[in-house]
CSV table of C-alpha atoms and ligand atoms in Angstrom, one decimal:
chain,number,residue,atom,x,y,z
A,884,MET,CA,182.5,134.6,186.4
A,885,GLY,CA,181.2,138.0,185.8
A,886,ARG,CA,179.9,139.3,182.5
A,887,THR,CA,181.6,142.7,182.7
A,888,ALA,CA,182.0,144.2,179.2
A,889,ILE,CA,185.2,145.9,178.3
A,890,PHE,CA,185.0,149.5,177.3
A,891,PRO,CA,187.8,150.6,174.9
A,892,GLY,CA,190.4,152.6,176.7
A,893,THR,CA,189.6,151.4,180.2
A,894,ALA,CA,191.7,149.1,182.3
A,895,ILE,CA,188.7,147.0,183.2
A,896,ASP,CA,188.6,143.4,181.8
A,897,PHE,CA,186.0,140.6,181.9
A,898,MET,CA,186.8,139.2,185.4
A,899,ALA,CA,184.6,139.6,188.4
A,900,LYS,CA,186.2,142.4,190.5
A,901,THR,CA,186.5,143.4,194.1
A,902,ILE,CA,184.9,146.8,194.2
A,903,VAL,CA,184.8,149.1,197.2
A,904,ILE,CA,181.9,151.5,196.9
A,905,ALA,CA,181.8,154.7,199.0
A,906,LEU,CA,178.3,156.1,199.3
A,907,GLY,CA,178.0,159.8,199.8
A,908,GLY,CA,175.7,161.6,202.3
A,909,ASN,CA,172.8,162.0,199.9
A,910,ALA,CA,172.5,158.2,199.6
A,911,ILE,CA,171.0,158.4,203.0
A,912,LEU,CA,169.6,161.9,203.4
A,913,GLN,CA,168.7,164.4,200.7
A,914,ASP,CA,168.8,168.2,201.1
A,915,GLY,CA,165.7,169.6,202.8
A,916,GLU,CA,164.8,166.3,204.5
A,917,GLN,CA,164.5,166.1,208.3
A,918,GLY,CA,166.2,162.8,208.8
A,919,THR,CA,163.3,160.5,209.8
A,920,ALA,CA,163.9,156.8,209.7
A,921,ALA,CA,161.4,156.5,206.8
A,922,GLU,CA,163.2,159.2,204.7
A,923,GLN,CA,166.5,157.5,205.2
A,924,LEU,CA,165.3,154.1,204.4
A,925,ARG,CA,163.6,155.3,201.2
A,926,ASN,CA,166.8,157.0,200.0
A,927,ILE,CA,168.8,153.9,200.8
A,928,GLU,CA,166.3,151.6,199.0
A,929,SER,CA,166.6,153.7,195.9
A,930,VAL,CA,170.4,153.5,196.0
A,931,CYS,CA,170.3,149.8,196.5
A,932,THR,CA,168.4,149.2,193.3
A,933,TYR,CA,171.3,150.7,191.4
A,934,LEU,CA,173.7,148.3,193.1
A,935,VAL,CA,171.8,145.1,192.1
A,936,PRO,CA,173.3,144.8,188.6
A,937,LEU,CA,176.8,144.8,190.1
A,938,VAL,CA,175.9,141.9,192.3
A,939,ARG,CA,174.3,140.1,189.4
A,940,ASP,CA,177.6,140.4,187.6
A,941,GLU,CA,179.2,138.5,190.5
A,942,HIS,CA,181.5,141.3,191.6
A,943,ARG,CA,182.6,141.2,195.2
A,944,LEU,CA,181.2,144.4,196.8
A,945,ILE,CA,182.3,146.1,199.9
A,946,LEU,CA,180.2,149.2,200.8
A,947,THR,CA,181.1,152.1,203.0
A,948,HIS,CA,179.2,155.3,203.7
A,949,GLY,CA,179.2,158.8,205.3
A,950,ASN,CA,177.4,159.6,208.5
A,951,GLY,CA,177.6,163.5,208.8
A,952,PRO,CA,174.0,164.3,209.4
A,953,GLN,CA,173.3,161.1,211.4
A,954,VAL,CA,176.1,161.6,213.8
A,955,GLY,CA,175.2,165.3,214.0
A,956,ASN,CA,171.7,164.4,215.1
A,957,LEU,CA,172.9,161.9,217.6
A,958,LEU,CA,175.1,164.5,219.2
A,959,ILE,CA,172.1,166.8,219.5
A,960,GLN,CA,170.2,163.9,221.2
A,961,GLN,CA,173.2,163.5,223.7
A,962,GLU,CA,173.1,167.2,224.4
A,963,GLU,CA,169.3,167.5,224.8
A,964,ALA,CA,168.9,164.5,227.0
A,965,GLU,CA,172.0,165.2,229.2
A,966,ASP,CA,169.9,165.5,232.4
A,967,ILE,CA,168.1,162.2,231.8
A,968,VAL,CA,170.7,159.8,230.4
A,969,PRO,CA,174.5,160.1,230.3
A,970,MET,CA,176.0,161.6,227.2
A,971,GLN,CA,178.0,159.3,225.0
A,972,PRO,CA,181.3,160.4,223.4
A,973,LEU,CA,181.8,161.1,219.7
A,974,ASP,CA,183.6,157.8,219.0
A,975,ILE,CA,180.7,155.8,220.4
A,976,CYS,CA,178.2,157.9,218.4
A,977,VAL,CA,180.2,157.1,215.2
A,978,GLY,CA,179.8,153.4,216.2
A,979,MET,CA,176.1,153.9,216.7
A,980,THR,CA,175.7,155.4,213.2
A,981,GLN,CA,177.6,152.4,211.7
A,982,GLY,CA,174.8,150.2,213.2
A,983,GLN,CA,172.0,152.5,212.2
A,984,ILE,CA,173.0,152.9,208.6
A,985,GLY,CA,174.3,149.3,208.4
A,986,THR,CA,170.9,147.9,209.4
A,987,MET,CA,169.1,150.0,206.9
A,988,LEU,CA,171.5,149.1,204.1
A,989,GLN,CA,171.3,145.4,205.0
A,990,GLN,CA,167.5,145.5,204.9
A,991,ALA,CA,167.2,147.5,201.7
A,992,LEU,CA,169.9,145.6,199.8
A,993,THR,CA,168.7,142.1,200.9
A,994,ASN,CA,165.2,143.0,199.8
A,995,ALA,CA,166.3,144.5,196.5
A,996,LEU,CA,168.4,141.3,195.8
A,997,ARG,CA,165.6,139.0,196.7
A,998,GLU,CA,163.3,140.8,194.3
A,999,ALA,CA,165.9,140.2,191.6
A,1000,GLY,CA,166.1,136.5,192.6
A,1001,ILE,CA,169.6,136.8,194.0
A,1002,GLN,CA,170.5,135.3,197.4
A,1003,ARG,CA,173.6,136.8,199.1
A,1004,ASP,CA,174.5,137.5,202.7
A,1005,VAL,CA,174.7,141.2,203.5
A,1006,VAL,CA,176.7,141.9,206.7
A,1007,THR,CA,177.8,145.0,208.6
A,1008,VAL,CA,181.1,145.0,210.4
A,1009,ILE,CA,181.6,147.6,213.1
A,1010,SER,CA,185.0,148.9,212.0
A,1011,HIS,CA,187.9,150.7,213.7
A,1012,PHE,CA,190.9,152.5,212.1
A,1013,LEU,CA,194.2,152.9,213.8
A,1014,VAL,CA,195.3,156.5,213.7
A,1015,SER,CA,198.5,158.1,215.0
A,1016,ALA,CA,198.4,160.0,218.3
A,1017,ASP,CA,200.9,162.3,216.6
A,1018,ASP,CA,198.7,163.0,213.6
A,1019,PRO,CA,199.1,166.8,213.0
A,1020,ASP,CA,195.3,167.2,212.9
A,1021,PHE,CA,195.1,166.6,216.7
A,1022,GLN,CA,196.6,170.1,216.9
A,1023,ILE,CA,194.6,171.6,214.1
A,1024,LEU,CA,191.1,170.1,214.7
A,1025,SER,CA,190.0,170.6,211.1
A,1026,LYS,CA,186.5,169.0,211.3
A,1027,PRO,CA,183.4,170.8,212.5
A,1028,VAL,CA,180.8,168.3,213.9
A,1029,GLY,CA,177.3,168.5,215.4
A,1030,PRO,CA,174.9,171.4,215.6
A,1031,PHE,CA,175.5,175.1,215.1
A,1032,MET,CA,175.2,176.9,218.4
A,1033,GLY,CA,174.8,180.2,220.1
A,1034,SER,CA,176.9,181.7,222.9
A,1035,GLU,CA,175.1,179.9,225.8
A,1036,LEU,CA,175.6,176.4,224.4
A,1037,LYS,CA,179.2,177.4,223.3
A,1038,GLU,CA,180.1,178.0,227.0
A,1039,ARG,CA,178.6,174.7,228.1
A,1040,TYR,CA,180.6,172.9,225.5
A,1041,GLU,CA,183.8,174.8,226.4
A,1042,GLN,CA,183.3,173.8,230.1
A,1043,ARG,CA,183.4,170.2,228.9
A,1044,GLY,CA,186.8,170.9,227.3
A,1045,HIS,CA,185.6,170.9,223.7
A,1046,THR,CA,187.0,173.3,221.2
A,1047,ILE,CA,184.4,175.6,219.7
A,1048,ARG,CA,185.0,177.8,216.7
A,1049,GLU,CA,183.0,180.5,214.9
A,1050,ILE,CA,182.2,178.8,211.6
A,1051,ARG,CA,179.8,181.3,210.0
A,1052,LYS,CA,180.3,184.9,211.1
A,1053,GLY,CA,177.2,187.1,211.5
A,1054,HIS,CA,174.8,184.2,212.1
A,1055,GLU,CA,172.6,183.9,215.2
A,1056,ARG,CA,174.2,180.5,215.9
A,1057,PRO,CA,177.7,180.8,214.4
A,1058,TYR,CA,179.7,178.3,216.5
A,1059,ARG,CA,180.4,174.6,216.0
A,1060,ARG,CA,182.5,172.1,217.9
A,1061,CYS,CA,185.7,171.2,216.0
A,1062,VAL,CA,187.4,167.8,216.3
A,1063,ALA,CA,190.5,166.2,214.8
A,1064,SER,CA,190.3,164.4,211.6
A,1065,PRO,CA,193.3,162.1,211.6
A,1066,ALA,CA,194.5,160.0,208.6
A,1067,PRO,CA,193.3,156.4,208.7
A,1068,LEU,CA,196.4,154.1,208.9
A,1069,ARG,CA,195.2,150.5,209.4
A,1070,LEU,CA,191.8,148.8,209.5
A,1071,LEU,CA,191.6,146.6,212.5
A,1072,GLU,CA,189.0,144.3,211.1
A,1073,LYS,CA,190.8,143.8,207.8
A,1074,ARG,CA,191.3,140.0,207.9
A,1075,ALA,CA,187.8,139.2,209.1
A,1076,LEU,CA,186.4,141.5,206.4
A,1077,LYS,CA,188.4,139.8,203.6
A,1078,LEU,CA,187.2,136.4,204.8
A,1079,LEU,CA,183.6,137.6,204.8
A,1080,SER,CA,184.0,139.1,201.3
A,1081,ASP,CA,185.7,136.0,199.9
A,1082,SER,CA,182.8,133.9,201.3
A,1083,GLY,CA,180.5,135.8,198.9
A,1084,ALA,CA,179.0,138.1,201.5
A,1085,ILE,CA,178.4,141.8,200.6
A,1086,VAL,CA,180.1,143.6,203.4
A,1087,ILE,CA,179.3,147.1,204.8
A,1088,ALA,CA,182.4,148.4,206.7
A,1089,ALA,CA,184.2,151.5,207.9
A,1090,GLY,CA,180.9,153.5,208.0
A,1091,GLY,CA,181.3,157.2,208.9
A,1092,GLY,CA,185.1,156.8,208.2
A,1093,GLY,CA,185.4,154.1,210.9
A,1094,ILE,CA,185.9,154.6,214.6
A,1095,PRO,CA,189.4,156.1,215.3
A,1096,VAL,CA,191.6,154.4,217.8
A,1097,THR,CA,195.2,154.9,218.9
A,1098,LEU,CA,197.7,152.5,220.4
A,1099,ASP,CA,198.8,153.3,223.9
A,1100,ALA,CA,202.3,152.6,225.4
A,1101,GLY,CA,201.2,149.1,226.6
A,1102,GLY,CA,199.9,148.2,223.1
A,1103,SER,CA,196.2,148.5,223.9
A,1104,TYR,CA,193.7,150.2,221.7
A,1105,ARG,CA,192.0,153.4,223.0
A,1106,LYS,CA,189.2,155.2,221.2
A,1107,VAL,CA,189.8,158.8,220.5
A,1108,GLU,CA,187.1,161.5,220.0
A,1109,SER,CA,187.8,162.4,216.4
A,1110,VAL,CA,186.3,161.6,213.0
A,1111,ILE,CA,188.0,160.2,209.9
A,1112,ASP,CA,187.1,161.5,206.4
A,1113,LYS,CA,184.9,158.8,204.8
A,1114,ASP,CA,186.5,159.1,201.3
A,1115,LEU,CA,190.0,158.6,202.7
A,1116,ALA,CA,188.7,155.8,204.9
A,1117,GLY,CA,187.1,154.2,201.9
A,1118,GLU,CA,190.4,154.2,200.1
A,1119,LYS,CA,192.2,152.5,203.0
A,1120,LEU,CA,189.4,150.0,203.1
A,1121,ALA,CA,190.0,149.4,199.4
A,1122,GLU,CA,193.7,148.8,200.0
A,1123,SER,CA,192.8,146.5,203.0
A,1124,VAL,CA,190.7,144.2,200.8
A,1125,SER,CA,193.0,144.5,197.8
A,1126,ALA,CA,190.2,146.0,195.7
A,1127,ASP,CA,190.5,146.3,192.0
A,1128,ILE,CA,188.1,149.2,191.7
A,1129,TYR,CA,187.3,152.1,194.1
A,1130,LEU,CA,183.9,153.6,193.2
A,1131,ILE,CA,182.8,156.8,194.9
A,1132,LEU,CA,179.1,157.5,194.4
A,1133,THR,CA,178.0,161.0,195.1
A,1134,ASN,CA,175.6,163.7,193.8
A,1135,VAL,CA,177.4,164.7,190.6
A,1136,ASP,CA,177.9,162.6,187.5
A,1137,LYS,CA,181.4,163.8,186.8
A,1138,VAL,CA,184.2,165.7,188.4
A,1139,ALA,CA,184.9,169.0,186.7
A,1140,LEU,CA,187.7,171.5,186.3
A,1141,ASN,CA,186.9,175.1,187.0
A,1142,TYR,CA,183.7,173.7,188.7
A,1143,GLY,CA,180.9,176.2,189.0
A,1144,THR,CA,182.4,178.7,186.6
A,1145,ASP,CA,181.6,179.3,182.9
A,1146,ARG,CA,184.8,177.5,182.0
A,1147,GLN,CA,183.6,174.3,183.7
A,1148,GLU,CA,184.9,171.2,182.0
A,1149,GLU,CA,183.9,167.7,182.9
A,1150,LEU,CA,186.5,165.1,183.2
A,1151,HIS,CA,186.0,161.6,181.7
A,1152,ARG,CA,189.3,159.8,182.0
A,1153,VAL,CA,192.3,161.2,183.9
A,1154,THR,CA,195.7,159.8,184.5
A,1155,VAL,CA,196.9,159.8,188.1
A,1156,SER,CA,199.6,162.4,187.2
A,1157,ASP,CA,197.0,164.8,185.7
A,1158,ALA,CA,194.7,164.2,188.6
A,1159,ARG,CA,197.4,165.2,191.0
A,1160,ARG,CA,198.3,168.3,189.0
A,1161,TYR,CA,194.6,169.4,188.9
A,1162,TYR,CA,194.4,168.7,192.6
A,1163,GLN,CA,197.4,170.9,193.3
A,1164,GLU,CA,196.0,173.6,191.1
A,1165,GLY,CA,193.0,173.8,193.5
A,1166,HIS,CA,190.2,172.5,191.2
A,1167,PHE,CA,188.5,170.4,193.9
A,1168,ALA,CA,187.0,172.0,197.0
A,1169,SER,CA,188.6,170.9,200.2
A,1170,GLY,CA,185.5,169.8,202.2
A,1171,SER,CA,183.8,167.9,199.3
A,1172,MET,CA,185.5,166.9,196.0
A,1173,GLY,CA,189.0,167.4,197.3
A,1174,PRO,CA,189.2,164.3,199.5
A,1175,LYS,CA,187.4,162.2,196.9
A,1176,VAL,CA,190.0,163.0,194.2
A,1177,LEU,CA,192.9,162.6,196.7
A,1178,SER,CA,191.6,159.2,197.7
A,1179,CYS,CA,191.4,158.1,194.1
A,1180,ILE,CA,195.0,159.2,193.5
A,1181,ASP,CA,196.1,157.3,196.6
A,1182,PHE,CA,194.2,154.2,195.3
A,1183,ILE,CA,195.9,154.2,191.9
A,1184,GLU,CA,199.3,154.9,193.4
A,1185,PHE,CA,198.7,151.9,195.7
A,1186,GLY,CA,198.2,149.8,192.6
A,1187,GLY,CA,194.4,149.9,192.0
A,1188,GLU,CA,193.1,149.4,188.4
A,1189,VAL,CA,190.7,152.3,188.3
A,1190,ALA,CA,189.0,154.7,190.7
A,1191,ILE,CA,185.7,156.2,189.6
A,1192,ILE,CA,183.6,159.1,190.9
A,1193,THR,CA,180.0,159.4,189.7
A,1194,GLY,CA,176.3,159.6,190.6
A,1195,PHE,CA,174.4,156.7,192.1
A,1196,GLU,CA,172.3,156.1,189.0
A,1197,SER,CA,175.5,155.5,187.0
A,1198,ALA,CA,177.0,152.9,189.3
A,1199,ALA,CA,176.6,149.9,187.0
A,1200,ARG,CA,177.3,151.9,183.8
A,1201,ALA,CA,180.5,153.2,185.4
A,1202,ILE,CA,181.8,149.7,185.9
A,1203,ASN,CA,180.5,148.1,182.7
A,1204,PHE,CA,180.8,150.9,180.2
A,1205,ASP,CA,182.1,154.4,180.6
A,1206,ALA,CA,180.2,156.7,182.9
A,1207,GLY,CA,181.6,159.1,185.5
A,1208,THR,CA,185.1,160.3,186.0
A,1209,ARG,CA,187.8,157.6,185.9
A,1210,ILE,CA,191.2,158.0,187.4
A,1211,VAL,CA,193.6,155.5,185.9
A,1212,PRO,CA,197.3,154.7,186.1
A,1213,ASP,CA,199.7,156.7,183.8
A,1214,GLY,CA,200.6,155.4,180.4
B,500,ADP,P1,179.3,163.4,199.6
B,500,ADP,O1,178.3,163.5,200.6
B,500,ADP,O2,179.0,162.4,198.5
B,500,ADP,O3,180.7,163.2,200.2
B,500,ADP,P2,180.1,166.1,199.0
B,500,ADP,O4,179.0,167.2,199.0
B,500,ADP,O5,181.1,166.1,200.1
B,500,ADP,O6,179.3,164.8,198.8
B,500,ADP,O7,180.9,166.2,197.6
B,500,ADP,C1,180.2,166.3,196.4
B,500,ADP,C2,180.1,167.8,195.9
B,500,ADP,O8,181.4,168.3,195.6
B,500,ADP,C3,179.3,168.1,194.7
B,500,ADP,O9,177.9,168.2,195.0
B,500,ADP,C4,179.9,169.5,194.3
B,500,ADP,O10,179.1,170.5,194.7
B,500,ADP,C5,181.2,169.6,195.0
B,500,ADP,N1,182.4,169.9,194.1
B,500,ADP,C6,183.4,170.6,194.5
B,500,ADP,N2,184.3,170.7,193.6
B,500,ADP,C7,183.9,170.0,192.5
B,500,ADP,C8,184.4,169.7,191.2
B,500,ADP,N3,185.6,170.2,190.9
B,500,ADP,N4,183.7,168.9,190.4
B,500,ADP,C9,182.5,168.4,190.8
B,500,ADP,N5,182.0,168.6,192.0
B,500,ADP,C10,182.6,169.4,192.9
B,501,MG,MG1,181.7,164.7,201.6
């Protein structure tokens, strides 16, 4: 069994846990980088070194990750090579990024574990989420994807039937394609995933929020061109494998109230009721910290022990001691 220490005031006990870890975008690409394979692998290697102590403690780890910049670059490649090879739709591009980031994580984590004398299987599962064809976001199209563009490209995209919106007024290239971001309902690979995880494998799943599919009238799955928020997908993944802990690793050490103001106040331990109140008061920006906090609230309401948001370097400390922001059940 694991050697997890108990930190006073946390719900975490001495058992080995099932932990779903959601890796933020900067695990793969840092600000100012171009996105070469070498840069991405280097970042992923550094994150993996922080995960080794958790594997050593015999926790069952299921990893998931974002794919914003990667899928954005793939969309540019589709666009630019249109006259040479057929364009692939967005849902296929999401699948491609699951493979791309999955192979890098497998390589980096396997090597980091081997260096630490640990032998564990690391496996990526191409993952699909069922979404509802009636999800309100299919009308709203709340998620901008791919490159910013000028008027010329905008028209080309519109001829293809895409919805293009002005995202940053006054810029030379102000437009971006907008797609639906439906809520993830059910992970199709849930049973296989659990089997793999129970066998001792470290599983990478639901990358880029998973590939969205709907069910048609005949009961068959159909892919839909949309993207699922990776933090919400990570939470559904955590429910799917009955995780004890949902750990979101990002580029801040703690979540804050009044973030970015002179009244900023870091949160250490928050009950789910307080978290919901802060969420409703608008403390967490909608495109970044909002979905993270919301997914933590969902996880605790589902019955999870603790949800934690922190930086990569704090991963093991957050589980074993008391780092980051913890969202815990009331009482
Ligand atoms: P990721 O790629 O990990 O999903 P995001 O950029 O989407 O990262 O979210 C993390 C960012 O959220 C932080 O860098 C920070 O700028 C921003 N943020 C917004 N509101 C808050 C808040 N209340 N507390 C802390 N960070 C916040
Ligand atoms: Mg984000």
